[in-house]
Amino acid sequence: MLAEPAPAGELERIRAAGVLRVAIDATYPPMEFLENGQPVGFDVDLSRELARRLGVTAQFIVMDWDGILAGLTSGRYDIIVSSMNITPERQQQVDFIEYARLSQVFVTPRGQSIRTEQELAGHRVAVQTNTTSQRWVEGLQKRGIHVREIRPFPGATECFSAVKAGQADVIVIDEPVGLFFSRRDDTFVMTGKALDAEPIGIAIDKKAPDLTAALTRALQDIRDSGEQKRLSERWFGAELGQTVKPQGFWTFSREVVLPRVLQGLGVTLQLTLGAGGLGIAWGMLVALARISRRAVLRGMAVAYITLFRGTPLLLQLLFIFFALPIVAGIRMGPMAAGIIALSLNAAAYIAEIFRAAIESIDKGQMEAARALGMSHELAMRRVVLPQTFRRLIPPLVNELAALSKDTSLVMVIALPEMLYETKQLAGTYLRPEVYAWAAIGYLIIVAALSALAQRLERRLEARGT
């Protein structure tokens, strides 16, 4: 353990909290991946050693690769330890501490052989999005090597699944990852080296020089003590060579898949019910503003509906989670950000559903209520709105069904809903057939919503509403 006085700044805050928040992309075995729902791998063990030497514990935050740098610069976590190549472009955004060097290799199905970059010509190449591998293959195309197609995937595991499914011919990937999967699944084989070893590093916000200095000393201590060598031998040595005995679909589903999918289903239900409830309440208010006699309210409602229907839900989600902390100082956890984004988006569509239902009521109903002396608001509340409920049910159920499927987008902010959990399992174990369980889960949600709607319609019909 390094003994040194605690400097001011980020390091002091981390030591006061007792937690070092570490972001990983858990689709990169053996560097970092999930096993029984827990993060494991070389980068995970290294992070724990770094945290221990700072006198704190490591807390892991699983992030999608595409958003992992944005999360660091927006203060979602303290460091990234995720086999990130050190490039000039990334060095302009964050600071790095180099901790290893990795080569890039070709991985193909057994029976095929691609040994040189020239042999990539005419082939479909799978790479992980926004990585050195992708940029290297794009560079080959510019140099005149006629790669048939570059297929970038969000995670390394999707690259292997794509080749296994015949959607790509070869993968260009870090050597430890290629070695791990080729030993786990003997249908893959490493056939050649694409790039010589390049540095990977711990990414740290540039506004935390004290943390960078402390981690540099901690990493040197890990090297001097021989701990880094021990970790390398563990993850890239004997244990890496063990072959996993393949399990049948039902056994694998019962022992590994279903516990994780059910856990994800719980998160999906929370998102659907939470965002659906808020979306209905907010949508009704927006609809009333949309048909208000006050021009200002109508204008605000139209602007809101146009904004949220005119921009992608994924963009709204990313803005709320990553950009709001920077531009407005509003920081929310993944669950809160997910519910807020989904409900704001759903409310824009639900508002139009309410408006159409209200305007479908005969205007004579309102005129009769006003003739009896009711105010516009009272007539709306006691006469018009009750008659719209029955007409609202079918389109509202459709909207909630769509909302339940939109919840899968929250995986980009590392919220482990049902599809996220299934995707992790499919990638880590190279078993894409487990996606069937996610499909069943969504069907159950939609069927339950439809059954609830039919029951509600029958009840309203019996009451004569």
XYZ file of C-alpha atoms in Angstrom:
465
model
C 0.000 0.000 0.000
C 1.340 3.406 -0.910
C 1.597 5.750 2.052
C 1.275 9.390 1.056
C -0.643 12.462 2.158
C -4.034 12.929 0.528
C -3.860 15.739 -2.031
C -6.780 18.060 -2.638
C -9.181 17.702 -5.529
C -10.682 14.585 -7.098
C -8.437 12.227 -5.161
C -9.564 13.749 -1.883
C -13.210 13.404 -2.918
C -12.709 9.757 -3.889
C -10.987 8.946 -0.620
C -13.704 10.713 1.333
C -16.354 8.676 -0.506
C -14.327 5.491 -0.132
C -15.204 4.450 -3.696
C -13.367 4.605 -7.019
C -15.975 4.502 -9.802
C -14.611 2.487 -12.723
C -16.316 2.253 -16.120
C -15.937 -0.906 -18.181
C -17.440 -2.232 -21.406
C -18.351 -5.727 -20.261
C -18.305 -7.299 -23.723
C -14.568 -7.817 -23.938
C -13.470 -11.121 -22.419
C -10.995 -11.823 -20.942
C -10.280 -8.149 -20.280
C -13.716 -7.414 -18.791
C -16.996 -9.282 -18.941
C -19.874 -10.413 -16.733
C -19.956 -13.807 -15.073
C -23.041 -14.634 -13.010
C -23.917 -10.979 -13.278
C -20.646 -9.800 -11.749
C -17.792 -8.045 -13.585
C -14.660 -10.160 -13.951
C -11.506 -10.071 -16.063
C -8.007 -8.670 -16.186
C -9.107 -5.031 -16.211
C -11.489 -5.666 -13.311
C -8.777 -7.239 -11.160
C -6.344 -4.480 -12.060
C -8.920 -1.845 -11.094
C -9.458 -3.498 -7.723
C -5.705 -3.431 -7.090
C -5.533 0.243 -8.052
C -8.445 1.092 -5.753
C -6.897 -0.886 -2.905
C -3.692 1.090 -3.213
C -5.678 4.327 -3.054
C -7.304 3.105 0.144
C -10.792 2.736 -1.367
C -12.912 0.070 -3.049
C -13.696 -0.195 -6.748
C -17.292 0.248 -7.927
C -17.846 -0.947 -11.494
C -20.186 0.782 -13.906
C -20.921 -1.168 -17.064
C -21.180 1.157 -20.049
C -21.813 0.844 -23.744
C -18.531 1.441 -25.591
C -19.872 4.287 -27.718
C -20.813 6.371 -24.691
C -17.990 5.437 -22.366
C -15.819 8.534 -22.960
C -18.812 10.881 -22.721
C -19.648 9.371 -19.337
C -16.152 10.135 -18.048
C -16.090 13.744 -19.191
C -19.576 14.302 -17.741
C -18.477 12.985 -14.336
C -20.476 9.737 -14.287
C -17.406 7.863 -13.051
C -13.787 8.536 -12.154
C -11.796 6.405 -14.591
C -12.183 4.004 -17.527
C -10.271 0.730 -17.368
C -11.515 -1.020 -20.496
C -8.580 -1.891 -22.781
C -8.847 1.503 -24.418
C -6.203 2.143 -27.057
C -4.283 5.358 -26.522
C -4.759 7.479 -29.635
C -3.990 11.152 -30.327
C -7.703 11.870 -30.770
C -8.598 10.415 -27.376
C -5.629 12.125 -25.718
C -7.215 15.443 -26.650
C -10.244 14.524 -24.520
C -8.767 12.641 -21.554
C -5.469 11.735 -19.901
C -4.076 8.206 -20.115
C -1.840 5.978 -18.019
C -0.465 3.149 -20.165
C -0.709 -0.261 -18.489
C -0.291 -2.794 -21.314
C 0.288 -3.254 -25.032
C -1.983 -5.397 -27.188
C -1.587 -6.715 -30.733
C -4.441 -6.940 -33.240
C -5.106 -10.335 -34.824
C -7.280 -11.962 -37.482
C -9.870 -14.473 -36.240
C -11.770 -16.615 -38.746
C -13.982 -19.705 -38.687
C -11.887 -22.855 -38.590
C -11.034 -23.987 -42.116
C -10.447 -20.444 -43.409
C -7.164 -18.599 -43.277
C -6.440 -14.878 -43.503
C -2.845 -14.155 -42.580
C -2.111 -10.751 -44.112
C -3.912 -7.499 -44.728
C -3.866 -8.162 -48.493
C -5.894 -11.328 -47.925
C -8.745 -9.236 -46.454
C -9.660 -8.209 -50.001
C -13.099 -9.483 -50.960
C -14.076 -10.337 -47.374
C -16.599 -8.897 -44.916
C -14.659 -7.719 -41.858
C -16.239 -7.472 -38.385
C -14.767 -4.876 -36.006
C -15.846 -3.187 -32.817
C -17.221 0.305 -33.395
C -14.932 3.267 -32.816
C -11.813 1.203 -32.160
C -8.309 0.997 -33.519
C -9.405 -2.097 -35.456
C -12.100 -0.181 -37.311
C -9.821 2.712 -38.154
C -7.105 0.328 -39.324
C -9.424 -1.533 -41.734
C -10.822 1.783 -43.003
C -7.219 2.834 -43.640
C -6.664 -0.321 -45.682
C -9.590 0.610 -47.919
C -8.091 4.044 -48.507
C -4.800 2.377 -49.414
C -6.553 0.396 -52.150
C -7.207 -2.952 -50.456
C -10.718 -3.834 -51.601
C -12.344 -5.028 -48.402
C -15.830 -6.131 -49.422
C -17.504 -4.563 -46.386
C -16.645 -3.311 -42.910
C -19.232 -4.340 -40.354
C -18.802 -2.395 -37.079
C -20.571 -3.838 -34.026
C -21.080 -2.238 -30.595
C -19.154 -4.957 -28.733
C -16.488 -7.561 -29.385
C -18.897 -10.364 -28.617
C -21.236 -9.274 -31.412
C -18.318 -9.563 -33.825
C -17.900 -13.234 -32.955
C -21.639 -13.849 -33.078
C -21.752 -12.240 -36.547
C -19.027 -14.519 -37.897
C -20.671 -17.523 -36.308
C -23.970 -16.583 -37.987
C -22.302 -16.108 -41.368
C -22.801 -12.331 -41.339
C -19.051 -11.630 -41.574
C -15.981 -13.558 -42.705
C -13.201 -12.390 -40.393
C -12.717 -10.389 -37.203
C -9.915 -7.935 -36.484
C -9.575 -7.674 -32.723
C -7.168 -7.450 -29.767
C -5.059 -10.575 -29.367
C -6.205 -11.552 -25.825
C -9.850 -11.361 -26.917
C -9.211 -13.413 -30.054
C -7.269 -15.950 -28.005
C -10.016 -16.173 -25.393
C -12.818 -16.883 -27.837
C -10.808 -19.207 -30.076
C -10.079 -21.330 -27.007
C -13.612 -21.106 -25.652
C -15.177 -22.042 -29.013
C -13.098 -24.263 -31.275
C -15.027 -23.197 -34.378
C -12.810 -20.059 -34.306
C -9.106 -19.870 -34.994
C -6.530 -17.075 -34.911
C -4.880 -17.010 -38.301
C -2.477 -14.072 -38.268
C -1.345 -10.797 -36.760
C -2.900 -7.631 -38.130
C -1.125 -4.947 -36.106
C 1.869 -4.902 -33.799
C 1.299 -4.243 -30.106
C -0.219 -0.841 -29.338
C -0.586 0.816 -25.927
C -3.814 0.645 -23.934
C -4.402 2.872 -20.952
C -6.475 3.974 -17.996
C -8.522 7.011 -19.069
C -8.892 9.857 -16.565
C -10.596 13.227 -16.819
C -8.120 16.002 -17.594
C -9.558 17.974 -14.680
C -8.175 15.409 -12.206
C -4.363 15.656 -12.374
C -4.050 14.609 -8.714
C -5.909 11.383 -9.445
C -3.739 10.747 -12.508
C -0.582 11.175 -10.424
C -1.841 8.885 -7.641
C -2.908 6.163 -10.097
C 0.456 6.368 -11.880
C 2.223 5.671 -8.590
C -0.241 2.912 -7.697
C 0.253 1.220 -11.077
C 4.015 1.347 -10.682
C 3.645 -0.241 -7.260
C 1.523 -3.019 -8.795
C 4.242 -3.678 -11.381
C 7.096 -3.567 -8.854
C 5.320 -5.996 -6.527
C 4.787 -8.519 -9.338
C 0.988 -8.280 -9.036
C 0.491 -7.240 -12.670
C 2.504 -10.256 -13.842
C 0.361 -12.517 -11.668
C -2.827 -11.055 -13.117
C -1.496 -11.492 -16.656
C -0.673 -15.140 -15.981
C -4.129 -15.669 -14.530
C -6.098 -14.186 -17.424
C -3.807 -14.846 -20.375
C -2.074 -17.997 -19.145
C -3.228 -21.358 -17.816
C -6.822 -20.450 -16.970
C -7.336 -18.902 -20.364
C -6.612 -22.198 -22.033
C -9.433 -24.049 -20.337
C -12.184 -25.107 -22.676
C -15.751 -24.565 -21.542
C -17.874 -27.668 -21.850
C -20.820 -26.806 -24.087
C -24.284 -27.091 -22.501
C -27.578 -27.911 -24.191
C -30.039 -25.076 -24.788
C -32.434 -26.005 -21.959
C -29.731 -26.700 -19.388
C -27.885 -23.516 -20.302
C -31.164 -21.554 -20.194
C -32.179 -22.945 -16.800
C -28.806 -22.546 -15.095
C -27.459 -19.370 -16.685
C -29.935 -17.488 -18.863
C -33.295 -17.393 -17.082
C -32.052 -15.935 -13.766
C -30.474 -13.028 -15.650
C -33.385 -12.559 -18.072
C -35.906 -12.507 -15.220
C -33.776 -9.948 -13.425
C -33.776 -7.837 -16.591
C -37.530 -8.353 -17.001
C -38.026 -6.740 -13.595
C -36.115 -3.653 -14.732
C -38.081 -3.544 -18.005
C -41.363 -3.668 -16.084
C -40.249 -0.844 -13.776
C -39.368 1.271 -16.803
C -42.605 0.455 -18.639
C -44.908 1.093 -15.689
C -43.011 4.121 -14.394
C -42.635 5.824 -17.763
C -46.149 4.778 -18.825
C -47.791 6.263 -15.726
C -45.866 9.522 -15.944
C -46.357 9.669 -19.708
C -50.146 9.316 -19.434
C -50.422 11.987 -16.738
C -48.119 14.411 -18.528
C -49.635 13.616 -21.927
C -53.125 14.470 -20.696
C -51.936 17.870 -19.427
C -50.172 18.558 -22.718
C -53.332 17.570 -24.618
C -55.450 19.982 -22.558
C -52.918 22.709 -23.259
C -52.996 21.771 -26.948
C -56.763 22.423 -27.182
C -56.754 25.345 -24.760
C -58.304 28.635 -25.773
C -55.083 30.366 -24.660
C -52.663 30.814 -27.548
C -49.586 30.694 -25.293
C -50.526 27.284 -23.891
C -51.348 25.952 -27.361
C -48.013 27.187 -28.674
C -46.072 25.596 -25.814
C -47.894 22.297 -26.298
C -47.244 22.278 -30.048
C -43.564 23.074 -29.468
C -43.255 20.258 -26.930
C -44.957 17.696 -29.186
C -42.896 18.770 -32.191
C -39.638 18.560 -30.230
C -40.166 15.112 -28.738
C -41.789 13.568 -31.810
C -39.255 15.144 -34.134
C -36.085 13.862 -32.478
C -35.017 10.257 -31.849
C -35.726 8.799 -28.434
C -32.135 7.562 -28.291
C -30.876 11.124 -28.728
C -33.177 12.351 -25.937
C -31.918 9.587 -23.665
C -28.254 10.364 -24.345
C -28.842 14.085 -23.836
C -30.588 13.627 -20.496
C -27.989 11.210 -19.155
C -24.757 12.690 -20.524
C -25.386 16.311 -21.476
C -27.692 17.586 -18.721
C -25.013 17.252 -16.003
C -22.743 19.467 -18.107
C -25.143 22.075 -19.467
C -27.531 22.340 -16.512
C -25.854 20.576 -13.583
C -28.743 18.069 -13.401
C -27.418 14.601 -12.664
C -29.676 11.543 -12.566
C -28.998 7.865 -12.114
C -29.604 5.474 -15.020
C -33.073 4.390 -13.807
C -34.282 7.968 -13.230
C -32.819 9.157 -16.539
C -34.422 6.235 -18.349
C -37.875 6.814 -16.884
C -37.728 10.573 -17.488
C -36.607 10.207 -21.113
C -39.133 7.493 -21.910
C -42.024 9.323 -20.228
C -41.252 12.677 -21.884
C -41.145 10.997 -25.275
C -44.249 8.911 -24.683
C -46.173 11.953 -23.412
C -45.765 13.673 -26.792
C -47.515 10.781 -28.535
C -50.073 10.238 -25.777
C -51.002 13.933 -25.894
C -52.048 13.540 -29.513
C -54.034 10.423 -28.595
C -55.885 12.383 -25.883
C -56.459 15.314 -28.228
C -57.925 13.109 -30.957
C -60.185 11.346 -28.451
C -61.415 14.620 -26.945
C -62.106 16.165 -30.331
C -64.035 13.048 -31.372
C -66.706 13.809 -28.738
C -69.728 15.560 -30.206
C -69.405 19.311 -29.641
C -73.025 19.337 -28.602
C -71.946 17.682 -25.342
C -69.822 20.674 -24.421
C -72.458 23.156 -25.560
C -75.123 21.410 -23.490
C -72.893 21.452 -20.406
C -72.152 25.136 -20.889
C -75.874 25.819 -21.322
C -76.389 24.266 -17.888
C -73.999 26.834 -16.434
C -70.791 24.807 -16.212
C -67.469 26.493 -16.856
C -65.336 25.202 -19.752
C -62.955 23.469 -17.329
C -65.780 21.882 -15.316
C -67.559 20.685 -18.467
C -64.333 19.207 -19.720
C -63.700 17.383 -16.414
C -67.238 16.085 -15.790
C -68.684 15.643 -19.287
C -66.095 15.322 -22.024
C -63.128 13.492 -20.421
C -65.174 10.601 -18.951
C -66.564 9.866 -22.435
C -63.077 9.803 -23.992
C -61.678 7.058 -21.728
C -63.217 4.150 -23.597
C -61.998 5.508 -26.937
C -58.526 5.993 -25.471
C -57.926 2.417 -24.397
C -56.909 0.786 -27.730
C -54.441 3.494 -28.817
C -53.067 3.837 -25.269
C -52.409 0.104 -25.099
C -50.601 0.317 -28.435
C -48.483 3.165 -27.096
C -47.625 1.295 -23.899
C -46.708 -1.812 -25.917
C -44.375 0.297 -28.036
C -42.993 1.880 -24.877
C -42.180 -1.536 -23.377
C -40.077 -2.312 -26.444
C -38.437 1.133 -26.448
C -37.096 0.387 -22.959
C -34.366 -1.656 -24.646
C -32.712 1.633 -25.671
C -31.652 2.311 -22.092
C -28.848 -0.213 -22.516
C -26.766 2.676 -23.903
C -26.686 4.166 -20.393
C -25.845 0.782 -18.872
C -29.214 0.084 -17.293
C -29.505 -3.721 -17.208
C -32.983 -4.226 -18.654
C -34.045 -7.478 -20.287
C -32.445 -7.117 -23.725
C -29.231 -5.802 -22.179
C -28.936 -8.874 -19.965
C -29.689 -11.178 -22.889
C -27.166 -9.410 -25.092
C -24.473 -9.829 -22.461
C -25.187 -13.551 -22.208
C -25.325 -14.052 -25.969
C -21.995 -12.334 -26.371
C -20.064 -13.752 -23.461
C -21.094 -17.351 -24.164
C -21.481 -16.968 -27.963
C -25.035 -18.294 -27.701
C -27.198 -15.948 -29.826
C -30.126 -18.383 -29.505
C -30.775 -16.967 -26.012
C -32.344 -13.895 -27.658
C -35.454 -16.088 -27.886
C -35.958 -15.593 -24.144
C -35.974 -11.808 -24.549
C -38.575 -12.152 -27.314
C -40.736 -14.259 -25.001
C -40.368 -11.668 -22.249
C -41.573 -8.808 -24.456
C -44.465 -10.929 -25.747
C -45.546 -11.591 -22.160
C -45.586 -7.853 -21.395
C -47.583 -6.991 -24.518
C -50.031 -9.862 -23.969
C -50.567 -8.747 -20.363
C -51.262 -5.171 -21.467
C -53.742 -6.369 -24.108
C -55.554 -8.575 -21.591
C -55.753 -5.688 -19.119
C -57.149 -3.395 -21.818
C -59.825 -5.914 -22.835
C -60.896 -6.354 -19.227
C -61.093 -2.598 -18.736
C -63.115 -2.182 -21.926
C -65.602 -4.843 -20.794
C -65.972 -3.143 -17.431
C -66.614 0.257 -19.023
C -69.057 -1.298 -21.452
C -70.954 -2.913 -18.585
C -71.213 0.467 -16.878
C -72.435 2.037 -20.125
C -69.617 4.574 -20.195
